[in-house]
JSON list of C-alpha atoms in Angstrom, two decimals:
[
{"chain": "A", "resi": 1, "resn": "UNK", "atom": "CA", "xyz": [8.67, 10.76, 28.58]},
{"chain": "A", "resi": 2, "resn": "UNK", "atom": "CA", "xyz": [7.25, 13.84, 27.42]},
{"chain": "A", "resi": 3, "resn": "UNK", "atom": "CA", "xyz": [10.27, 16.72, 26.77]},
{"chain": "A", "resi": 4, "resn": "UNK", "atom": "CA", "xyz": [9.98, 20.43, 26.19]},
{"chain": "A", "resi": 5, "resn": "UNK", "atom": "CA", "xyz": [12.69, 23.09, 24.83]},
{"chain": "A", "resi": 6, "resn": "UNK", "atom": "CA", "xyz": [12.75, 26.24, 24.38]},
{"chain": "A", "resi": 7, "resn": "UNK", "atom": "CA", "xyz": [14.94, 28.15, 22.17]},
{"chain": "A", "resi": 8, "resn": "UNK", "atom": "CA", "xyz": [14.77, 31.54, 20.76]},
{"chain": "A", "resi": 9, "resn": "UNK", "atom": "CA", "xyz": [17.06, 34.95, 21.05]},
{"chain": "A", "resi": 10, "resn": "UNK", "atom": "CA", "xyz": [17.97, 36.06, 24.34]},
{"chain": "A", "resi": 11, "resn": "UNK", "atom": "CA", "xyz": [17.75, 39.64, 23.25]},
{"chain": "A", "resi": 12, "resn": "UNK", "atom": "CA", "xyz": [15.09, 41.65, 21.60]},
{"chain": "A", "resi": 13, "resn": "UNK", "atom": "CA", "xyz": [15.43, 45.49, 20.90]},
{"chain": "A", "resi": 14, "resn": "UNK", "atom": "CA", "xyz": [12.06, 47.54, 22.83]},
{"chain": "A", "resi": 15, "resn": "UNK", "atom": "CA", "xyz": [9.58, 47.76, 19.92]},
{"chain": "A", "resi": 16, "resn": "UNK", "atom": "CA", "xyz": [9.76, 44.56, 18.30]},
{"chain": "A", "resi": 17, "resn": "UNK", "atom": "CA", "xyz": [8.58, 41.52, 18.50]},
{"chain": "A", "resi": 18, "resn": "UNK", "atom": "CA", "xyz": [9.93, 38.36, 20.51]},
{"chain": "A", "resi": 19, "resn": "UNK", "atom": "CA", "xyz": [9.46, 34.63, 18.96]},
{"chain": "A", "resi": 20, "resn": "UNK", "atom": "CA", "xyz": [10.02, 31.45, 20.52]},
{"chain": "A", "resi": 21, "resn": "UNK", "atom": "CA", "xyz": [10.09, 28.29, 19.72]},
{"chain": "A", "resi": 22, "resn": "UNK", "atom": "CA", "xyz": [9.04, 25.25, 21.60]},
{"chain": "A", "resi": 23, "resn": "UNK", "atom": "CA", "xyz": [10.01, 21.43, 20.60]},
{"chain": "A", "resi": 24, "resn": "UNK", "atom": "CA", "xyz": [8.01, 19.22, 22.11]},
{"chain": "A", "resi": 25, "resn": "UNK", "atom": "CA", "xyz": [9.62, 15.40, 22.43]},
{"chain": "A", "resi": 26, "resn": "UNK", "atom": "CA", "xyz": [7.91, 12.23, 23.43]},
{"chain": "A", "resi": 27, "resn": "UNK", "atom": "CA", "xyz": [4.54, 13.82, 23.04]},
{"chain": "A", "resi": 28, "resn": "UNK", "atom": "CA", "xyz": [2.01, 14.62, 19.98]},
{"chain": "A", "resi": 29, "resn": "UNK", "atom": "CA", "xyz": [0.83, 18.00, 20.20]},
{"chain": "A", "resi": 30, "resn": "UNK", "atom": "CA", "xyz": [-2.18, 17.09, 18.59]},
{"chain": "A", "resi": 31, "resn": "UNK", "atom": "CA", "xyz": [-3.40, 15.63, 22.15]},
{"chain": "A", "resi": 32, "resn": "UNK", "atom": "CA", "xyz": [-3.87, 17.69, 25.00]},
{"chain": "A", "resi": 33, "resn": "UNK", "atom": "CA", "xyz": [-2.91, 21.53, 25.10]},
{"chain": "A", "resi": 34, "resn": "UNK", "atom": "CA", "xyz": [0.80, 23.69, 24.93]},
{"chain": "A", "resi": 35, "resn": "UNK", "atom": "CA", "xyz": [0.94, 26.94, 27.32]},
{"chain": "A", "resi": 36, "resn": "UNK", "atom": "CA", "xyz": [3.41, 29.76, 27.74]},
{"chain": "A", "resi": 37, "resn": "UNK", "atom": "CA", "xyz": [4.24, 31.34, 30.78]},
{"chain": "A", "resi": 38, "resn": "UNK", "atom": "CA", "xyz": [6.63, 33.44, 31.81]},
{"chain": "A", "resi": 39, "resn": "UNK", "atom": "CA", "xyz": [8.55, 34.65, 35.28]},
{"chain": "A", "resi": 40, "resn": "UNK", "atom": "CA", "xyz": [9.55, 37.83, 35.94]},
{"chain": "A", "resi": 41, "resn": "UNK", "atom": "CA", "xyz": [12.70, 39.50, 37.51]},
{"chain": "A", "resi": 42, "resn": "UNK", "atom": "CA", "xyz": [11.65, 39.39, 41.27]},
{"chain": "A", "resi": 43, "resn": "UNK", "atom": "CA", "xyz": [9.99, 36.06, 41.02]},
{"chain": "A", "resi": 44, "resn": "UNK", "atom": "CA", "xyz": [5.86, 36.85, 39.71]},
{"chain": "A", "resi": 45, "resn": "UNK", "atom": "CA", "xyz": [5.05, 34.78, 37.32]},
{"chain": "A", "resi": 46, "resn": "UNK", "atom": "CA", "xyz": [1.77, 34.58, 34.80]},
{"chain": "A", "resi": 47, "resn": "UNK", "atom": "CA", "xyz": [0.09, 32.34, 32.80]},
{"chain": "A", "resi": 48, "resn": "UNK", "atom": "CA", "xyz": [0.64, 34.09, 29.12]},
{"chain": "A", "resi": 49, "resn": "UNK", "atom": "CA", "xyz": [-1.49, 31.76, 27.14]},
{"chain": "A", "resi": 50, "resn": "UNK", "atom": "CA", "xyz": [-2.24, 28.21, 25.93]},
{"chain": "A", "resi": 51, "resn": "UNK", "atom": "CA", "xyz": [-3.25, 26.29, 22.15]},
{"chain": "A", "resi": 52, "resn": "UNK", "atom": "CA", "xyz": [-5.34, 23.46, 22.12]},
{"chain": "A", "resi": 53, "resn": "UNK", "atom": "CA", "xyz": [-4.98, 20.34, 20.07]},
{"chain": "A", "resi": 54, "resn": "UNK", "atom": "CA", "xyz": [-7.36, 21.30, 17.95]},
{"chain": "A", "resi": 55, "resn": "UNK", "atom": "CA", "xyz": [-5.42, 24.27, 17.67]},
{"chain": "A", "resi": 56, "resn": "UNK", "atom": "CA", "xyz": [-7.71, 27.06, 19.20]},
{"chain": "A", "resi": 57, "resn": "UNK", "atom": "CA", "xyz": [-6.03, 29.31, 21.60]},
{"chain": "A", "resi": 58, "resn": "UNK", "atom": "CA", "xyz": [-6.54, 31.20, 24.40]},
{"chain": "A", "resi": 59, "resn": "UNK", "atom": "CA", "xyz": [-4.69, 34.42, 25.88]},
{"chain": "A", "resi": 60, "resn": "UNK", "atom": "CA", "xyz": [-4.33, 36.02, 29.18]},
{"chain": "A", "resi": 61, "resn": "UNK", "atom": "CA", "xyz": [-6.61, 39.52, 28.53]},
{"chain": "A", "resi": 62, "resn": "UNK", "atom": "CA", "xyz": [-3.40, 41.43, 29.69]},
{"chain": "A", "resi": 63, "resn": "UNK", "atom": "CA", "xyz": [-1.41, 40.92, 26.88]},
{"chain": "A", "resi": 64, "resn": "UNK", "atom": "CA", "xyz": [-4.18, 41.81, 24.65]},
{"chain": "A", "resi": 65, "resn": "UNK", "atom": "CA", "xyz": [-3.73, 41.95, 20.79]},
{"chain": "A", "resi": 66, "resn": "UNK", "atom": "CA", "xyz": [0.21, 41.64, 21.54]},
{"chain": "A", "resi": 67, "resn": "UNK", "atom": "CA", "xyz": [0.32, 37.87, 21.50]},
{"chain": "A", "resi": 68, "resn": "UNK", "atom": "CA", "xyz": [-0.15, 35.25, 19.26]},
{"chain": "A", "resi": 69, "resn": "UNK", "atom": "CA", "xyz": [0.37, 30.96, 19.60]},
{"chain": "A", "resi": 70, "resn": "UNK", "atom": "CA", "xyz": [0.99, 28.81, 16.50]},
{"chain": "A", "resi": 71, "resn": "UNK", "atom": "CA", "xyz": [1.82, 25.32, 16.18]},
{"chain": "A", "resi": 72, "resn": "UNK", "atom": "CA", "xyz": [3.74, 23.04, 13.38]},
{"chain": "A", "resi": 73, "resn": "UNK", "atom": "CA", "xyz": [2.28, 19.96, 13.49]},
{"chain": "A", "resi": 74, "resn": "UNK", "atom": "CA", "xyz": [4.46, 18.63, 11.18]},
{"chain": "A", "resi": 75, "resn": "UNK", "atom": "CA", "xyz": [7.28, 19.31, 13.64]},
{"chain": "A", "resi": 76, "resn": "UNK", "atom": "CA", "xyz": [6.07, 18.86, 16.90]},
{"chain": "A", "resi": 77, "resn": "UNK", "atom": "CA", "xyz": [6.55, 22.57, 17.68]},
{"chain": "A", "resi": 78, "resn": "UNK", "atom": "CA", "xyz": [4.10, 25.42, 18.85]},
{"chain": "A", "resi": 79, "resn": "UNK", "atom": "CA", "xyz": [5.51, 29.53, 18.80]},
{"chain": "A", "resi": 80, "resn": "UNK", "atom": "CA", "xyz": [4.76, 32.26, 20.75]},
{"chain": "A", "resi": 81, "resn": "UNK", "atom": "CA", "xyz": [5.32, 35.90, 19.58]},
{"chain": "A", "resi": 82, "resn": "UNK", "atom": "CA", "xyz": [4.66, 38.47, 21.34]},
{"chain": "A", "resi": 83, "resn": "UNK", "atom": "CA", "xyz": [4.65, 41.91, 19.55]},
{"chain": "A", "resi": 84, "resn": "UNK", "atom": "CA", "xyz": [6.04, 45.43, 20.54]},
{"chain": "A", "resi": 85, "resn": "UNK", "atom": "CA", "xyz": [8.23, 44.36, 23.25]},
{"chain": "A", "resi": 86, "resn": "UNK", "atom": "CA", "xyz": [8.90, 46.72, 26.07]},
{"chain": "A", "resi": 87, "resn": "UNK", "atom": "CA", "xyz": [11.37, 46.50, 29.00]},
{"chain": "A", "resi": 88, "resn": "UNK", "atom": "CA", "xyz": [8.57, 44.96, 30.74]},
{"chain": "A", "resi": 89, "resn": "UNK", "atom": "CA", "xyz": [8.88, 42.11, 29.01]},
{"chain": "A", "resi": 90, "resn": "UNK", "atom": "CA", "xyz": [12.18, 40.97, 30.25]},
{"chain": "A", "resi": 91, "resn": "UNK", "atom": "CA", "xyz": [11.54, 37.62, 31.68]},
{"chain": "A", "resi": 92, "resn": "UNK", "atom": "CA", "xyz": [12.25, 33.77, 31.22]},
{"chain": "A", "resi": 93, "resn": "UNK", "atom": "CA", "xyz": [9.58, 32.12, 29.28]},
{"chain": "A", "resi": 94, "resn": "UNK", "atom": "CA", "xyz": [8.45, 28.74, 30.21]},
{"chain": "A", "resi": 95, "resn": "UNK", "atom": "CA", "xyz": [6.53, 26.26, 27.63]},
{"chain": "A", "resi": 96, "resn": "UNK", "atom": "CA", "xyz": [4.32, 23.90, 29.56]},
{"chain": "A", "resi": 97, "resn": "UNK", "atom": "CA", "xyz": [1.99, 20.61, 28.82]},
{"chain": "A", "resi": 98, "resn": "UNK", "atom": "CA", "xyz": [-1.52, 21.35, 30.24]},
{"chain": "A", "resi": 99, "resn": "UNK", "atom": "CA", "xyz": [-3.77, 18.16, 30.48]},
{"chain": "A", "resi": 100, "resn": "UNK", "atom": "CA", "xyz": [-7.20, 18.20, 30.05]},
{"chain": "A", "resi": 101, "resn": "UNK", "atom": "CA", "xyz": [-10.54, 16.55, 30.67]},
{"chain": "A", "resi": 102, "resn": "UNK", "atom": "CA", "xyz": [-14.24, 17.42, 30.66]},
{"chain": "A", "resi": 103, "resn": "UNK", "atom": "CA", "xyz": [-14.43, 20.42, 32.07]},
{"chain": "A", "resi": 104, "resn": "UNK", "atom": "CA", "xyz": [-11.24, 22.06, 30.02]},
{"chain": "A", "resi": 105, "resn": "UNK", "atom": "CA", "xyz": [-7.24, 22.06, 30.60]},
{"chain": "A", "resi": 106, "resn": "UNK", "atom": "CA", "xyz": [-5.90, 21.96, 34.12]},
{"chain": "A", "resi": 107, "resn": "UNK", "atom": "CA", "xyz": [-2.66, 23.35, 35.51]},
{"chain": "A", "resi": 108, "resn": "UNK", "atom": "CA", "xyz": [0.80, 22.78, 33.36]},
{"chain": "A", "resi": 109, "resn": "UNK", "atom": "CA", "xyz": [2.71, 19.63, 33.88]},
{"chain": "A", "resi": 110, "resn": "UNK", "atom": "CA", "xyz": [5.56, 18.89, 32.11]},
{"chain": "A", "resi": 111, "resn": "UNK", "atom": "CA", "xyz": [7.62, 21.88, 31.42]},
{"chain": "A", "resi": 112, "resn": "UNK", "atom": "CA", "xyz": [10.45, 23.09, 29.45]},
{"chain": "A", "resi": 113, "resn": "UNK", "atom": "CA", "xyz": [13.87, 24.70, 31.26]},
{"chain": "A", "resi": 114, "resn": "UNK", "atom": "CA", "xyz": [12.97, 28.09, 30.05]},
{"chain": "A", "resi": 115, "resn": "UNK", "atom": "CA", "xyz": [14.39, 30.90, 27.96]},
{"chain": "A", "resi": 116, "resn": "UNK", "atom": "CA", "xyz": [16.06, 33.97, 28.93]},
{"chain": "A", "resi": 117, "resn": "UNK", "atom": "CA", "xyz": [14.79, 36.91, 27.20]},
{"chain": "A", "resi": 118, "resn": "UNK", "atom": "CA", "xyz": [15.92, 40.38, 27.59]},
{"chain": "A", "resi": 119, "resn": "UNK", "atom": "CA", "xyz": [14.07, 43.43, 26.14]},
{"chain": "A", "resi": 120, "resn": "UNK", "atom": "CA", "xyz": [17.18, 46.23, 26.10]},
{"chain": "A", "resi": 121, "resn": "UNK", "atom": "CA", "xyz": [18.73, 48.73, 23.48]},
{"chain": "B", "resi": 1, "resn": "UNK", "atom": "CA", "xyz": [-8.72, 38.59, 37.64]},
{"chain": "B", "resi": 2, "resn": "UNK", "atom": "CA", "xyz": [-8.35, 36.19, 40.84]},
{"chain": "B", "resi": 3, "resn": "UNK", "atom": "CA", "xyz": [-5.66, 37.45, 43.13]},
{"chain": "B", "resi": 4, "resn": "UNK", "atom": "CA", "xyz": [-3.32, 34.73, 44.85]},
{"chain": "B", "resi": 5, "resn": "UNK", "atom": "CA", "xyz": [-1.92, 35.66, 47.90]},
{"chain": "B", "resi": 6, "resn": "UNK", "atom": "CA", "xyz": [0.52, 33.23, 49.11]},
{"chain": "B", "resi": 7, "resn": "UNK", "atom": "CA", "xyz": [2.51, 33.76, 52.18]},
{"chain": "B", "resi": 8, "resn": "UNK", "atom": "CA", "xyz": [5.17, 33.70, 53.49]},
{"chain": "B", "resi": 9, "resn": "UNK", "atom": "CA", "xyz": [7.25, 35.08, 51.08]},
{"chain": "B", "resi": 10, "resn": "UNK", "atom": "CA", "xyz": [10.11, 32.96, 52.99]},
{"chain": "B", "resi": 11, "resn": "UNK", "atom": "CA", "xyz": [10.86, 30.45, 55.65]},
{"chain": "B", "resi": 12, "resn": "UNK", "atom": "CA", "xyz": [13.10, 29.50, 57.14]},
{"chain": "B", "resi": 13, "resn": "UNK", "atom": "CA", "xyz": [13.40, 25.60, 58.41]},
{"chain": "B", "resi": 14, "resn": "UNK", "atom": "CA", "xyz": [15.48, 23.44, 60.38]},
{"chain": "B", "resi": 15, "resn": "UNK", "atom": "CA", "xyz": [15.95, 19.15, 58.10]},
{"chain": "B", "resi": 16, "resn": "UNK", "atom": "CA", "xyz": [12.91, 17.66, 60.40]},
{"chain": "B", "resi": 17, "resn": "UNK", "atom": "CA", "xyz": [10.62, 20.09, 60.53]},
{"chain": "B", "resi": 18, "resn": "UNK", "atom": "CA", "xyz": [7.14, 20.56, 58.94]},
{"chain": "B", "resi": 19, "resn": "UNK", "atom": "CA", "xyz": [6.35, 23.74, 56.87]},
{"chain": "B", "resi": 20, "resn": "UNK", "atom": "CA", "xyz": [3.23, 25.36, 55.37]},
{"chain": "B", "resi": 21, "resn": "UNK", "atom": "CA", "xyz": [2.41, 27.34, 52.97]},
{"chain": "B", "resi": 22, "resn": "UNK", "atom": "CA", "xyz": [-0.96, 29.32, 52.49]},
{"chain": "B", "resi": 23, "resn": "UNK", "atom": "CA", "xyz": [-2.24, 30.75, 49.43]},
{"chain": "B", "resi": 24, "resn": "UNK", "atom": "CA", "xyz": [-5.87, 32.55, 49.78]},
{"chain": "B", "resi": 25, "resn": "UNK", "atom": "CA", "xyz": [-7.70, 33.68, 46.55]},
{"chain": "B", "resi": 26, "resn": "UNK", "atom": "CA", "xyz": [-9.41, 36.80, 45.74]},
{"chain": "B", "resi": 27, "resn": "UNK", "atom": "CA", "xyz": [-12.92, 34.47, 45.07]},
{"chain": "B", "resi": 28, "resn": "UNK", "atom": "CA", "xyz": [-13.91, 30.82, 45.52]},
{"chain": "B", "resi": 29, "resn": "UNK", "atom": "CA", "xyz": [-11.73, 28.41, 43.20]},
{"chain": "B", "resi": 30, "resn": "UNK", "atom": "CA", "xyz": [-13.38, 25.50, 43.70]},
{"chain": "B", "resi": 31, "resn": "UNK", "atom": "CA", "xyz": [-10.46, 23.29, 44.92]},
{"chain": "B", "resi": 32, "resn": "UNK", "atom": "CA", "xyz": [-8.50, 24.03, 41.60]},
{"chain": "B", "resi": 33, "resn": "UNK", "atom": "CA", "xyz": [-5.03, 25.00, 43.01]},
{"chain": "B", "resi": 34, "resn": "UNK", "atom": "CA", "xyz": [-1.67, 23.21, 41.64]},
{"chain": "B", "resi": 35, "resn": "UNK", "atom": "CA", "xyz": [1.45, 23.61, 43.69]},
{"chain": "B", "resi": 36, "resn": "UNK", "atom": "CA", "xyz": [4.96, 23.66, 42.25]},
{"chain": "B", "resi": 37, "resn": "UNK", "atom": "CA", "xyz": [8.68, 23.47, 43.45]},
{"chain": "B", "resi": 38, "resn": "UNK", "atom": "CA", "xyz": [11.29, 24.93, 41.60]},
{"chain": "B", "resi": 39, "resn": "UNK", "atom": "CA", "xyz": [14.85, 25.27, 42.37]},
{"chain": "B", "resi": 40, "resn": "UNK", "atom": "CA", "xyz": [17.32, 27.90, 40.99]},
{"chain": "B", "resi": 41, "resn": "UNK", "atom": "CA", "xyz": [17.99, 27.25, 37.00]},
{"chain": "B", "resi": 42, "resn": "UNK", "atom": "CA", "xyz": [15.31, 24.49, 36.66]},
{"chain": "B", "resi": 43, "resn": "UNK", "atom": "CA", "xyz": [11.81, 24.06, 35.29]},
{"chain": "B", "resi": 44, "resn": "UNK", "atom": "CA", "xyz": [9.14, 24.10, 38.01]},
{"chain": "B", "resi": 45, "resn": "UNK", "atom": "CA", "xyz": [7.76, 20.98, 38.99]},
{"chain": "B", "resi": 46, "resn": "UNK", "atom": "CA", "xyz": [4.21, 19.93, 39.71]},
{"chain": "B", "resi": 47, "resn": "UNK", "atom": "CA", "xyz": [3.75, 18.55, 43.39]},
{"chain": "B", "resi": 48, "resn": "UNK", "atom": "CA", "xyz": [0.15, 18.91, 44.01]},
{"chain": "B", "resi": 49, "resn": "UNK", "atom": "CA", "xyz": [-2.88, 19.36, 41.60]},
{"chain": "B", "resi": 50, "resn": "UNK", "atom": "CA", "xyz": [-6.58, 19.77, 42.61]},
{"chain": "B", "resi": 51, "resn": "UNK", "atom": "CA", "xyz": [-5.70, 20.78, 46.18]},
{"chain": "B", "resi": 52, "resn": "UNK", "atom": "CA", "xyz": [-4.35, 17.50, 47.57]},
{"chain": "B", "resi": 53, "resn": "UNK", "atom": "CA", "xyz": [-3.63, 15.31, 44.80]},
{"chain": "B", "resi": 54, "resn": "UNK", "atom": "CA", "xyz": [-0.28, 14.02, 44.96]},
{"chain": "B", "resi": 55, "resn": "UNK", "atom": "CA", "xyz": [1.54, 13.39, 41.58]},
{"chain": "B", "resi": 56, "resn": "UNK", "atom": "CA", "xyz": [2.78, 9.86, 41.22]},
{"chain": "B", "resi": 57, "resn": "UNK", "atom": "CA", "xyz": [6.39, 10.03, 42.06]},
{"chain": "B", "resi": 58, "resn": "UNK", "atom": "CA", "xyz": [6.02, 12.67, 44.72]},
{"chain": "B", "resi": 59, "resn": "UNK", "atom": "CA", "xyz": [6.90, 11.77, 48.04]},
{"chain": "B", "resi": 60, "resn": "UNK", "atom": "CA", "xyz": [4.21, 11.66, 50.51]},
{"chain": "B", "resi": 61, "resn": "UNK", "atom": "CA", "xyz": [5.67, 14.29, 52.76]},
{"chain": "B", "resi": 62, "resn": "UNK", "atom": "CA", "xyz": [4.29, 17.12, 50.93]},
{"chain": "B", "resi": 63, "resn": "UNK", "atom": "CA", "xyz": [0.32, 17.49, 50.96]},
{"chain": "B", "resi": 64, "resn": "UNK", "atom": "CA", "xyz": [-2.43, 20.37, 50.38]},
{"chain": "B", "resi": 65, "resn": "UNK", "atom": "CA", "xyz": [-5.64, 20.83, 51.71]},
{"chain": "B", "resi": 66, "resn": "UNK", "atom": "CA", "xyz": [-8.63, 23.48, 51.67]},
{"chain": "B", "resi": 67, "resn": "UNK", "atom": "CA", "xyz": [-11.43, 24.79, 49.74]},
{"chain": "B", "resi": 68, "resn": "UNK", "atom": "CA", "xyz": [-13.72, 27.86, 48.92]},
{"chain": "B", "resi": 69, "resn": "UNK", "atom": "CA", "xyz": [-11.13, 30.85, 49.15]},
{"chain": "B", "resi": 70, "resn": "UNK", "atom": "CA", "xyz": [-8.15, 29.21, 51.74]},
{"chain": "B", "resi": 71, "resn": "UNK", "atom": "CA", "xyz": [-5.54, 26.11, 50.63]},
{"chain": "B", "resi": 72, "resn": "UNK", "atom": "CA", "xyz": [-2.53, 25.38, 52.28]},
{"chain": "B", "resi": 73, "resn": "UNK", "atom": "CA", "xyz": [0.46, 23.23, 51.21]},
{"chain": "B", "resi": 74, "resn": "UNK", "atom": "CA", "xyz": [2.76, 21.64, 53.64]},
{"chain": "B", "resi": 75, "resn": "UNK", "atom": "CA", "xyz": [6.27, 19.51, 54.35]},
{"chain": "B", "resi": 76, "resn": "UNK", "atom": "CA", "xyz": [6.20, 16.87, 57.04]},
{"chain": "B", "resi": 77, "resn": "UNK", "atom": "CA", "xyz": [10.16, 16.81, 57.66]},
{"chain": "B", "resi": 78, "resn": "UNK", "atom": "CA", "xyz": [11.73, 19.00, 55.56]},
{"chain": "B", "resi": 79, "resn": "UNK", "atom": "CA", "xyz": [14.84, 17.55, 54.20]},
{"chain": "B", "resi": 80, "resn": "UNK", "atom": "CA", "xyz": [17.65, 19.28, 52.27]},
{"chain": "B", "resi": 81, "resn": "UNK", "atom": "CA", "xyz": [16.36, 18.68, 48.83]},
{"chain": "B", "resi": 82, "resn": "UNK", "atom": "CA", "xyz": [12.87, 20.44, 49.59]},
{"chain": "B", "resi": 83, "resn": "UNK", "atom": "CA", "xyz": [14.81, 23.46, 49.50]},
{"chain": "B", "resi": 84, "resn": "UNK", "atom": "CA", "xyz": [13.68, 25.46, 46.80]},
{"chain": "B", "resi": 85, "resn": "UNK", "atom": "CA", "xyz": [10.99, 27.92, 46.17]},
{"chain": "B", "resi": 86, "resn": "UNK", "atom": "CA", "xyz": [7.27, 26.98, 46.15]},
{"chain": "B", "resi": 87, "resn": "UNK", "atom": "CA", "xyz": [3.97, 28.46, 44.00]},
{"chain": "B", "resi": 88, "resn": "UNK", "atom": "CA", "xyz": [0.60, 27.85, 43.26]},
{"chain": "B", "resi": 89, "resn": "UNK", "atom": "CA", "xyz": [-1.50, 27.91, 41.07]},
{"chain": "B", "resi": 90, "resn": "UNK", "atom": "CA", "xyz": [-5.24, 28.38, 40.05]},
{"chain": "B", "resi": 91, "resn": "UNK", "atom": "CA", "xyz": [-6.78, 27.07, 37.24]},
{"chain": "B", "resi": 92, "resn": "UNK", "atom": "CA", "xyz": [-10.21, 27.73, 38.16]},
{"chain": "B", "resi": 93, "resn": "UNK", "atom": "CA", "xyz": [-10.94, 31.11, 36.22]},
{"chain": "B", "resi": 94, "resn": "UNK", "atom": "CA", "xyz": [-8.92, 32.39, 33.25]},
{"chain": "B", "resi": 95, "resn": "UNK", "atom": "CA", "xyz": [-6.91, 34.39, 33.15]},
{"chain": "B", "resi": 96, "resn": "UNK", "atom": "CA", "xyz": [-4.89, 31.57, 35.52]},
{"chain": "B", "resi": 97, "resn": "UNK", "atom": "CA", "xyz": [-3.02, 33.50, 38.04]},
{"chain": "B", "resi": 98, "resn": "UNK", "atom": "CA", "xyz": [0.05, 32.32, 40.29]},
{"chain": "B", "resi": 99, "resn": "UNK", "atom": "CA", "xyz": [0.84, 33.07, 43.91]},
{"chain": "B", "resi": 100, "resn": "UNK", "atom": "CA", "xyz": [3.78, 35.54, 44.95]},
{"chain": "B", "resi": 101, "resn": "UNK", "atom": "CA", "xyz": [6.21, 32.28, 45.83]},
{"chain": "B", "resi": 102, "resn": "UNK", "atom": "CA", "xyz": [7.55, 31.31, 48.98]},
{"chain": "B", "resi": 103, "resn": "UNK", "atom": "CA", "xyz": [11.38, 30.58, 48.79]},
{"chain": "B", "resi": 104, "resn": "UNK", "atom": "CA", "xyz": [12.18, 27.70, 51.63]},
{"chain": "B", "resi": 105, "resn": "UNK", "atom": "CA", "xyz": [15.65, 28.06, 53.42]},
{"chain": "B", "resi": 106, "resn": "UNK", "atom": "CA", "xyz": [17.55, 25.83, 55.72]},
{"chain": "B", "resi": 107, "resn": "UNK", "atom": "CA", "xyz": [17.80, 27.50, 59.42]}
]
């Protein structure tokens, strides 16, 4: 069965950047595609960004130049930092499996339990 | 970006009942909506993908329907472990874009 984790700090000072780490189980990241999304205090969440197995990525415009997904194939991981960190950022971030087909990836379906990560002084 | 707008943002529901949920897009998505439960602490959970396609496992009391801008998810006979809250999802432009939520109750 195909497991996700996340792990990473749960606290990250306004300015710099936030890195996380998600171990994928049960799975070769090398097939389909890895996201990251993330859910905000009061419950909105959004769709952050995704690498393929090929390893090409693809970002949500919002986050502009800010973000960045890497994988270790070696280890079954992929990353996701995400550079000068405001409070806005506060949020738990989800990794997700996202299938795929002919016409591209659809949805997430496995997913990971989520990290806690607070952007505070 | 294509706007989501689910509602209600709550319900309340007596075990027995049947619920449903609406989410209507800013532009046609083609049928590519996903619907999730999650419940407090825990990873969401795919129910639904491509509008009405059940995920093996899921019990056939939840179903979705609709098309061009207007979907809908529902529970025939809500029972106590359907409580949780409930999003969707489409994956028919990027940037993806989720609905607002609906958190289920018990009455």
């Amino acid at each position: 069965e195909v497991q996700l984790q996340e792990s990473g700090p749960g606290l990250v000072k306004p300015s710099q950047s936030l890195s996380l780490t998600c171990s994928v189980t049960g799975y070769s990241i090398t097939s389909n595609y890895w996201g990251w999304i993330r859910k905000f205090p009061g419950n909105k969440m959004e769709w952050m960004g995704y690498i393929s197995y090929s390893g090409s990525t693809s970002y949500n415009p919002s986050l502009k130049s800010r973000i960045s997904i890497t994988r270790d194939t070696s280890k079954n991981q992929f990353f996701l930092q995400l550079n000068s960190v405001t409070t806005e950022d506060t949020a738990t971030y989800y990794c997700a499996r996202v299938p795929f087909n002919w016409a591209g990836p659809y949805y997430f379906d496995y997913w990971g339990q989520g990290v806690m990560v607070t952007v505070s002084s | 970006d294509i706007q989501m707008t689910q509602s209600p943002p709550s319900l309340s529901a007596s075990l027995g009942d049947k619920v449903t949920i609406t989410c209507q897009a800013s532009q046609n998505i083609n049928k590519y909506i996903a619907w999730y439960q999650q419940k407090p602490g825990k990873a969401p959970g795919l129910l639904i993908g491509y509008t009405s396609r059940l995920v093996s496992g899921i019990p056939s009391r939840f179903s979705g329907s609709g098309s061009g801008r207007d979907y809908s998810f529902s529970i025939s006979n809500v029972e106590s472990e359907d409580i949780a809250s409930y999003y969707c999802l489409q994956y028919d432009n990027s940037p993806w874009t989720f609905g607002g939520g609906t958190k289920l109750e018990l009455k």
